[in-house]
XYZ file of C-alpha atoms in Angstrom:
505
model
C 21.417 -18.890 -2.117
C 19.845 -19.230 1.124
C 16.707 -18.036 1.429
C 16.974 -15.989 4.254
C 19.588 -13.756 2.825
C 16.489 -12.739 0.687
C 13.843 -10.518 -0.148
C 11.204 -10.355 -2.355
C 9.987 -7.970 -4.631
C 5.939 -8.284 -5.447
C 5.318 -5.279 -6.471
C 6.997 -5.314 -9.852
C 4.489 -6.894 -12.214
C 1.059 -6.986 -13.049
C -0.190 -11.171 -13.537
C 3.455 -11.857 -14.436
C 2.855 -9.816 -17.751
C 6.292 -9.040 -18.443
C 7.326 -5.361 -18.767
C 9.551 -5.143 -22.104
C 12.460 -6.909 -22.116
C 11.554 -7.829 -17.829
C 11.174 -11.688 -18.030
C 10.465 -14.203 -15.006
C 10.941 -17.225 -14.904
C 7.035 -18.180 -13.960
C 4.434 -16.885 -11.931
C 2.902 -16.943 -8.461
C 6.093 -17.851 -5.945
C 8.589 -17.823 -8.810
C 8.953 -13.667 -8.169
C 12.027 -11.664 -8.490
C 14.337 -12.175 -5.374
C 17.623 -9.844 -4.894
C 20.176 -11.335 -1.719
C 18.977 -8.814 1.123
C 22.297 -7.919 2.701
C 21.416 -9.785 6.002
C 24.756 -10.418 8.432
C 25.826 -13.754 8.125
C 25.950 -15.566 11.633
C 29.239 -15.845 12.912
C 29.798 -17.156 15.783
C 33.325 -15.920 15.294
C 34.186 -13.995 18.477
C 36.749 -10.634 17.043
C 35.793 -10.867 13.683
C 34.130 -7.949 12.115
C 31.942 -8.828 9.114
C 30.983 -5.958 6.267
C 28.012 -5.274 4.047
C 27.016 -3.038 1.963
C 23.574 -1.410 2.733
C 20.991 0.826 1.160
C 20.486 4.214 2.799
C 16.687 4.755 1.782
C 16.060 1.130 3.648
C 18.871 -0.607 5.041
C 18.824 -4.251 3.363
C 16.443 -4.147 0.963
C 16.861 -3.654 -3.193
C 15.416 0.010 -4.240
C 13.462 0.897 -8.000
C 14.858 3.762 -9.279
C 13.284 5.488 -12.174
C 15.562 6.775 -14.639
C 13.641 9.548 -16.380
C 15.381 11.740 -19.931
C 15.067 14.653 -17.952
C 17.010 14.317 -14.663
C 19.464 11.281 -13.465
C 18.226 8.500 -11.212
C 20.062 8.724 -7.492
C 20.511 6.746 -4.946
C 23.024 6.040 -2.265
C 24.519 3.535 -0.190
C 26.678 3.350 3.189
C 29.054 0.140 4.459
C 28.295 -1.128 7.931
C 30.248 -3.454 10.298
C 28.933 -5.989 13.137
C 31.673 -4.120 15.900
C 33.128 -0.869 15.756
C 36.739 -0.703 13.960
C 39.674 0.439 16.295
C 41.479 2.318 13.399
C 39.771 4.067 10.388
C 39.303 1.500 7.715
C 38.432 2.149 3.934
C 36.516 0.392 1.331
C 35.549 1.518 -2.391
C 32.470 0.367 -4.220
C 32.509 -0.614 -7.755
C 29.820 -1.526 -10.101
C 30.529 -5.187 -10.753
C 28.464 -5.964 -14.356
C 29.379 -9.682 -13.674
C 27.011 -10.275 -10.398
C 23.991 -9.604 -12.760
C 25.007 -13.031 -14.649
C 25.268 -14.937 -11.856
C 21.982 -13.695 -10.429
C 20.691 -14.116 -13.313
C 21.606 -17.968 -12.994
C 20.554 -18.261 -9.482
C 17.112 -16.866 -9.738
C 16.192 -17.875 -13.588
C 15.942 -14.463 -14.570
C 17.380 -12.596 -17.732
C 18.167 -9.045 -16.662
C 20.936 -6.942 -18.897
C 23.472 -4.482 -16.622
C 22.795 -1.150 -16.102
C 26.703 0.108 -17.731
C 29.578 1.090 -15.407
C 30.248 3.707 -17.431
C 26.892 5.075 -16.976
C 27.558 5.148 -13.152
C 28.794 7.633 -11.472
C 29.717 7.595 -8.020
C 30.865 10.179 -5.516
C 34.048 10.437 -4.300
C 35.039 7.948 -6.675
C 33.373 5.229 -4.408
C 35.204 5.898 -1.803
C 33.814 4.739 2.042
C 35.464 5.259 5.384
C 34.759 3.923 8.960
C 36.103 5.982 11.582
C 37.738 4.515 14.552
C 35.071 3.796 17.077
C 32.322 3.929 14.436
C 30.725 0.845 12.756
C 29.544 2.662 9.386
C 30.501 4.830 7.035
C 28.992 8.189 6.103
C 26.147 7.748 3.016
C 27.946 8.237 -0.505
C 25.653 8.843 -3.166
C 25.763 7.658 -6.970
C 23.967 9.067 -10.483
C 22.775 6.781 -13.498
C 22.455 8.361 -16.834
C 19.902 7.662 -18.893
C 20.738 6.523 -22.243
C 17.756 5.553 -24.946
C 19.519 2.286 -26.436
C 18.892 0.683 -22.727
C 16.902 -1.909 -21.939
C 13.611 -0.733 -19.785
C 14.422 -2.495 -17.576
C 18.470 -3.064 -15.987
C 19.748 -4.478 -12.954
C 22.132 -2.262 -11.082
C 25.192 -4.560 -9.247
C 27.042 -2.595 -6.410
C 30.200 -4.538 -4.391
C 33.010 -3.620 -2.058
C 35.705 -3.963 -4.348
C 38.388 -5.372 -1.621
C 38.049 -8.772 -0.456
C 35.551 -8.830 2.500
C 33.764 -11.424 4.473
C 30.040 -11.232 4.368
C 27.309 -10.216 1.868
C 28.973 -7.275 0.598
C 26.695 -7.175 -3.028
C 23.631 -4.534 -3.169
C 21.189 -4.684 -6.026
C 19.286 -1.574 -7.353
C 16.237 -2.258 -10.233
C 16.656 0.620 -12.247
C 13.605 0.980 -14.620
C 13.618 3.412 -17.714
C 10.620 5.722 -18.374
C 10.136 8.247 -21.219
C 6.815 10.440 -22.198
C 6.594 7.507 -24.790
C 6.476 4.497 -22.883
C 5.990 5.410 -18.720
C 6.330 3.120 -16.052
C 4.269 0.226 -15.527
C 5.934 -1.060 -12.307
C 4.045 1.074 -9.714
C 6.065 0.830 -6.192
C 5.042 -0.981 -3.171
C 3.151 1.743 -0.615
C 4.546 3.750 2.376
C 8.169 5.544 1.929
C 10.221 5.512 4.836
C 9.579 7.422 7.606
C 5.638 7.825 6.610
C 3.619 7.304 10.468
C 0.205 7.370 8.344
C -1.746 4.496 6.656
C -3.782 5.478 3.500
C -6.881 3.555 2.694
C -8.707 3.674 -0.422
C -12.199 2.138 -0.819
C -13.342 1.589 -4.965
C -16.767 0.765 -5.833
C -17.203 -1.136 -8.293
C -20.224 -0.021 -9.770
C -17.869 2.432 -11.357
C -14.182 1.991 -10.894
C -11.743 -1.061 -11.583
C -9.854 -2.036 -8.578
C -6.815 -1.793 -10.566
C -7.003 2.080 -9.926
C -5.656 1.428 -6.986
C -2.198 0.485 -8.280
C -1.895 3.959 -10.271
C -2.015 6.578 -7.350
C 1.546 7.510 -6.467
C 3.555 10.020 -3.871
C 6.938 11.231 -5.012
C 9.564 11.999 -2.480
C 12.910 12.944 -3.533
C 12.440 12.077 -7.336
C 11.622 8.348 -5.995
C 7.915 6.865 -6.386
C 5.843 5.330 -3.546
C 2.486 3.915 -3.914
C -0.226 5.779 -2.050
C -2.358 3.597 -1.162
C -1.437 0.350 1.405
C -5.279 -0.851 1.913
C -7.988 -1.247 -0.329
C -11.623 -1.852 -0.130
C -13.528 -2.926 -2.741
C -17.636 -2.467 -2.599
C -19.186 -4.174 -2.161
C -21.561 -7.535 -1.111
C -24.447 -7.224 0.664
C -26.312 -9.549 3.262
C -29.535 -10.417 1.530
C -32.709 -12.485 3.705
C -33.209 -16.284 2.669
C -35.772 -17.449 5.188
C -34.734 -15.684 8.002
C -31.158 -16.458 7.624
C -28.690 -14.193 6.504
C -27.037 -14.993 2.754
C -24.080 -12.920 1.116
C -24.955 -11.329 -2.154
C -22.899 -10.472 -4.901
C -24.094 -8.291 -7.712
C -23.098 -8.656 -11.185
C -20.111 -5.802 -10.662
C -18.531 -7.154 -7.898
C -18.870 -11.138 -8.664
C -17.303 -10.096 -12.360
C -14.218 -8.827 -9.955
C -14.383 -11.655 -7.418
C -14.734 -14.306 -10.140
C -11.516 -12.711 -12.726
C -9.791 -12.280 -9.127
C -6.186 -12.421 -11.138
C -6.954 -9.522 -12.739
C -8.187 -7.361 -10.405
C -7.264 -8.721 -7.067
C -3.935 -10.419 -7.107
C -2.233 -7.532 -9.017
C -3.093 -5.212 -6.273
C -1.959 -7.792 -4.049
C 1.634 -8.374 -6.041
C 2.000 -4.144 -5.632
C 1.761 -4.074 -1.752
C -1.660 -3.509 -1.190
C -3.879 -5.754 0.783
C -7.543 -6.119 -0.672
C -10.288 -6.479 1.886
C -14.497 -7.184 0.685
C -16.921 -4.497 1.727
C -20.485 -6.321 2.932
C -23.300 -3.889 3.593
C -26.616 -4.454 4.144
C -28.904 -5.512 1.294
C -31.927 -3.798 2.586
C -34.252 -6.791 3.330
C -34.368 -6.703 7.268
C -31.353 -8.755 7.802
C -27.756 -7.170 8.917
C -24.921 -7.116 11.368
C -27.245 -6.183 14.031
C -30.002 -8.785 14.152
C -28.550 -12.246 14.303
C -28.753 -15.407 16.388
C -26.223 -17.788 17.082
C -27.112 -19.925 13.855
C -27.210 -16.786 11.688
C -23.962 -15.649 13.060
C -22.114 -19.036 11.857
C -23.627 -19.151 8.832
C -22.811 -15.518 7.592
C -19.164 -16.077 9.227
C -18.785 -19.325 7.079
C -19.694 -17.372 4.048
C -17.653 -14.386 4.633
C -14.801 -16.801 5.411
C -15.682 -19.117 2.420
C -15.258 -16.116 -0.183
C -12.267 -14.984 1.465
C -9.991 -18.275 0.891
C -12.158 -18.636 -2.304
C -10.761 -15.549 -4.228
C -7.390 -14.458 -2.272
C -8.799 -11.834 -0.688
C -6.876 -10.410 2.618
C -9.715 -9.922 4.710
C -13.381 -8.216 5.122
C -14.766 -4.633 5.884
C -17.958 -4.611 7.441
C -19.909 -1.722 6.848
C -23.281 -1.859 8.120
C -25.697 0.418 6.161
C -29.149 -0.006 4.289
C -29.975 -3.045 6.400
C -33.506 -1.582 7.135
C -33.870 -2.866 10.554
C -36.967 -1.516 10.787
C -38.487 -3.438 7.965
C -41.979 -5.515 8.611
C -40.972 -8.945 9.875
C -37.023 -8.069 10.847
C -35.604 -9.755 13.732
C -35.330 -7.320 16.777
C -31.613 -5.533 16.982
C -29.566 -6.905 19.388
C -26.530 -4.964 20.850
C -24.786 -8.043 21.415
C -25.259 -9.717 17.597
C -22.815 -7.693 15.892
C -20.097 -7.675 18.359
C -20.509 -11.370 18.532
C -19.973 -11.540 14.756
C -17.014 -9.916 15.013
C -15.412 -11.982 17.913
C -16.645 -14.871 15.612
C -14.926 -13.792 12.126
C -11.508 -12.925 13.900
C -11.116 -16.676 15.539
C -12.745 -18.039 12.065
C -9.829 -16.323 10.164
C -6.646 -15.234 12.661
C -4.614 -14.052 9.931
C -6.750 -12.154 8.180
C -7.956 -8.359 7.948
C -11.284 -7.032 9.647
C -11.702 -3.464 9.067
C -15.286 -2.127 10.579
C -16.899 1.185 8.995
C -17.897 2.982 12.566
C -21.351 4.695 10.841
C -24.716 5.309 12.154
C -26.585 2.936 14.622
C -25.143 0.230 13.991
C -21.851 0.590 15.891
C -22.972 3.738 17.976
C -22.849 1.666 21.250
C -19.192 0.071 20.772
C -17.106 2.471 23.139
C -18.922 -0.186 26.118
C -17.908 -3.784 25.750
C -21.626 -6.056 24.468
C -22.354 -9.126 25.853
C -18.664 -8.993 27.625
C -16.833 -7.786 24.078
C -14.786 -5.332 23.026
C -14.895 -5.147 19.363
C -11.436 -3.484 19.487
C -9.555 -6.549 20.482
C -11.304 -8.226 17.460
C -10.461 -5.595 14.604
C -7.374 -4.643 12.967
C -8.575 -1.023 11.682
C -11.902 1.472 11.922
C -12.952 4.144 10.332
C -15.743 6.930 9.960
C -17.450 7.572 6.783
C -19.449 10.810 7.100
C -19.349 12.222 3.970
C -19.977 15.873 5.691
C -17.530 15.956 8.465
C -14.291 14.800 6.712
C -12.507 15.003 9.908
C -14.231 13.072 13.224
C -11.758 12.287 16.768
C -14.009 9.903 19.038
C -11.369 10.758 21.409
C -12.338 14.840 21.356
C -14.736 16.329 23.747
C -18.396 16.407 22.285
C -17.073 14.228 19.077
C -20.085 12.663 16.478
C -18.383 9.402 17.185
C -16.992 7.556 20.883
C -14.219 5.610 20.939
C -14.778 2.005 19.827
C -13.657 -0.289 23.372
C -10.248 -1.530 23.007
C -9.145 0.148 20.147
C -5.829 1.958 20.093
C -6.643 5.594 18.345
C -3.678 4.968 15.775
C -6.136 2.305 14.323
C -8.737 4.569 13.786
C -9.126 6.354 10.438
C -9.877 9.981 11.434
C -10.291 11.118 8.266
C -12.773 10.066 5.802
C -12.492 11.573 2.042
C -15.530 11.191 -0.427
C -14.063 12.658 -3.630
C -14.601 15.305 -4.998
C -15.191 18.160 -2.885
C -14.340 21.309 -4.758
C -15.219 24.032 -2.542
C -11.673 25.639 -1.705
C -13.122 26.881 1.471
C -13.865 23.550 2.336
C -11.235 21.893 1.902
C -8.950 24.281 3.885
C -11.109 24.307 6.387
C -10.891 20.399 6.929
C -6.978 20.867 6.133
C -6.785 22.769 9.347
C -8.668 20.388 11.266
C -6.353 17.263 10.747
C -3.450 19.466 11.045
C -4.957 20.971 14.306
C -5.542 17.292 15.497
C -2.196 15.932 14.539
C -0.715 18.262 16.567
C -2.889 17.917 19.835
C -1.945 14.504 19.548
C -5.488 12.652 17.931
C -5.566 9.734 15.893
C -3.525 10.004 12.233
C -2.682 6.709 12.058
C -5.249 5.719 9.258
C -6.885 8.096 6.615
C -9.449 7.207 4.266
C -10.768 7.565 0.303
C -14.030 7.033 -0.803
C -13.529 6.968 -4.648
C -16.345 5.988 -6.643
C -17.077 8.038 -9.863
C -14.306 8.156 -13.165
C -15.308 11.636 -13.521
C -14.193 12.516 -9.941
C -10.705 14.071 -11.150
C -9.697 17.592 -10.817
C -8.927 19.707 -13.841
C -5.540 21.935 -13.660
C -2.823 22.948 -16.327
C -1.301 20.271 -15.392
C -3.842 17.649 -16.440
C -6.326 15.286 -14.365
C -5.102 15.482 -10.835
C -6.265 13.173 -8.379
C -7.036 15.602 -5.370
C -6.366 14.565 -1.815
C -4.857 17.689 0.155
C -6.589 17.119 3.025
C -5.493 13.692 3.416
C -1.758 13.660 2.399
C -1.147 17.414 3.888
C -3.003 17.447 6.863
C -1.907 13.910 8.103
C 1.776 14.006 6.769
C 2.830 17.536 8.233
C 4.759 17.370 10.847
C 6.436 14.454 10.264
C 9.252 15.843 9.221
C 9.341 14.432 6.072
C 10.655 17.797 4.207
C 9.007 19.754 1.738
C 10.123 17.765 -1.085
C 6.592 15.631 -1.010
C 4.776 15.636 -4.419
C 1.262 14.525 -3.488
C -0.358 15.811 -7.508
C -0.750 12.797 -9.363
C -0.785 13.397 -13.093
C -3.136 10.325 -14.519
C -1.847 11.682 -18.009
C 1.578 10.807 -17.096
C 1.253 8.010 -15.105
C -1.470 5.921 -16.594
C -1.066 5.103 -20.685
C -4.942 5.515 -22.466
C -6.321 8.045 -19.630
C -8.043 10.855 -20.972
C -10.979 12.349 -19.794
C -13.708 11.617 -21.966
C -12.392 8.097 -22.163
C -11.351 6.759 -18.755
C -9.512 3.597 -19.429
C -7.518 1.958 -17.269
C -9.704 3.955 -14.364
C -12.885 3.027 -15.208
C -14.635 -0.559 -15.458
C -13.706 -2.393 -18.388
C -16.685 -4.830 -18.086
């Protein structure tokens, strides 16, 4: 199969553990890969080539969750390279067979969902109109039937003979009360404008928390989260010279990285360190040239060390005005930052814009503007919530070179259960979205196992402000469930004993 007719799937298993009767054939690059409906290149001049495309994202296999209560959906359209000059008609079948021979291409041993547990509208039934080069979207139904597998493989074709990659693949996954889901989605459904960040500290929380938060649009699941941050290191003072500390909560993550890193990593999300300050004089803010390579060699060194995707720098509790401390200079953390991008191009630098430390970014230092230099920014005032640099008489100015849909807005320290509260900062991100100020990033601080919110519904995880304020008006519909029951979703949770959410060191 050539490889780039493919696409591949990373966000179905945890470490490789195999999810009941799911079995790959190994680990690491050896992931599941489903053909992705690419056009083959022609070079045929009057030939029109078919395929057979999802509609919820054109070339690429879905998960559907098949659920005892309600059917799984999904639906599909057929698309040609030139438009037709008569009305042409194709019908779908489920083809059982393909899942063999997939299952022989890619080493894998999935069982086929049933035909007769298909059902598809209009008996399968496509048509492209003259002077069109797709048909209209035709949905389909599975029905979920207990002596199934968990996990199935779904095998869609145009049933008359057609040149091109005319398959499409669906990974239908069976969940009951009894046994839910373990395959979390991959982040972001289509048409969603705004990044979610979450940061975890691990003096409390497993990273793995990450992986549990889900949005459900349309009776599909999307991950919530597409960044994570995990707290933290901290730049401690050896002799004048800055040196990266790891306590014993964040080296036990660093060091068991395939536990709580790479699964993160195999779901969507990209893991960045959190440094801070370590209190001893010695920060972002203070360094010479020779301090600046050595902390970029570290940071750099424990980033290709334990897989990580990059590094938030979050200066706080350096104590610059400790006895002894070099003198700040405006220029030494902007030069850090210009540093760490060219030491690691393809990597992540997220900056925490807080306090002193980066007050004096919206003017370029020493000839830099840290903008160029970062890939994301965001506030973390605990009090404000909501904070535009680009508003009149705003807490924060814009960091130099930044483009606003970088900068995270909206910082969340859960919990905050004051109702008044929270609909007042509701109204301000819905106010800014629609004057136009920057929703491209929001932000979770989420440190505590007890910081759930009680309803009738079980432990919710409470964001309103985040997923309300930032997604309105994107005209997403109102079919958007932002509650996320941990009961459901996450097997051991209870209250009094946290489980999977808490630290299990």
């Amino acid at each position: 199969m050539n490889s780039s007719h493919q696409k591949t799937i990373r966000n179905l298993l945890s470490g490789c553990v195999a999810v009941a009767t799911v079995i790959l054939a190994g680990c690491g690059e050896d992931l599941i890969q489903f053909p992705a409906g690419d056009l083959p290149p022609t070079g045929n001049i009057g030939k029109s080539f078919g395929i057979l495309r999802n509609t919820e994202e054109a070339g690429k296999t879905d998960i559907l969750i098949l659920r005892e209560d309600v059917p799984a959906t999904g639906s599909f359209y057929f698309e040609l390279t030139r438009p037709v000059e008569t009305d042409i008609n194709r019908t779908v079948i489920v083809d059982e067979s393909l899942v063999q021979a997939y299952n022989e291409a890619n080493g894998t041993k999935f069982e086929a969902f049933p035909a007769d547990g298909t059902v598809l509208s209009g008996d399968g039934q496509l048509t492209v109109t003259k002077g069109e080069t797709r048909s209209a979207p035709s949905m389909f139904s599975l029905t979920f039937r207990p002596e199934l597998p968990d996990t199935t493989l779904l095998a869609l074709r145009v049933n008359e003979a057609a040149e091109g990659y005319n398959s499409l693949y669906f990974l239908v996954i069976k969940e009951t009360k009894e046994t839910p889901s373990k395959i979390i989605p991959k982040p972001g459904f289509p048409g969603q404008e705004t990044k979610l960040m979450l940061c975890i500290n691990t003096l409390n929380m497993t990273p793995r928390v990450a992986i549990y938060f889900q949005l459900e649009k349309n009776r599909r699941l999307y991950g919530m989260y597409e960044y994570v941050n995990i707290l933290a290191a901290t730049v401690k003072n050896d002799n004048g010279r800055p040196s990266l500390f790891f306590g014993n909560d964040i080296r036990h993550v660093l060091t068991n990285a395939k536990k709580y890193i790479e699964p993160l990593q195999l779901y969507g999300r990209k893991v960045c360190l959190t440094v801070q300050g370590g209190g001893e004089g010695i920060g972002f803010c203070n360094l010479d040239d020779n301090g600046i390579a050595d902390l970029v060699y570290s940071l750099k060194y424990t980033v290709d060390k334990y897989g990580l995707d990059g590094i938030n720098l979050w200066d706080e509790n350096s104590k610059y005005d400790k006895e002894g401390a070099r003198p700040v200079d405006p220029e030494s953390y902007p030069k850090l930052i210009k540093a760490l991008r060219e030491a690691m191009p393809g990597k992540l630098i997220v900056l925490t814009d807080v306090g002193d430390p980066t007050a004096s970014f919206d003017t370029p230092q020493g000839g830099i503007e840290v903008g160029r230099y970062i890939d994301y920014a965001f506030h973390a005032y605990n009090s404000e919530c909501v904070i535009n640099p680009w508003a009149a008489g705003s807490l924060r100015k814009p960091i130099a070179g930044l483009d606003p849909s970088k900068y995270g807005a909206c910082y969340y320290n859960i919990p905050q259960s004051d109702t008044q509260w929270v609909n007042e900062q509701t109204e301000k991100v819905t106010a800014m979205r629609k004057a136009g100020g920057p929703t491209g990033l929001a932000v979770v601080m989420y440190d505590s196992s007890t910081r759930i919110d009680q309803d009738n519904d079980g432990f919710k995880y409470n964001s309103p402000i985040i997923i309300q304020g930032y997604f309105q008006g994107q005209n997403l519909g109102p079919d958007i469930d932002t509650g996320f029951n941990i009961n459901e979703r996450v097997p051991g949770w209870n209250f009094m004993t946290p489980g999977n959410i808490s630290k299990d060191w």
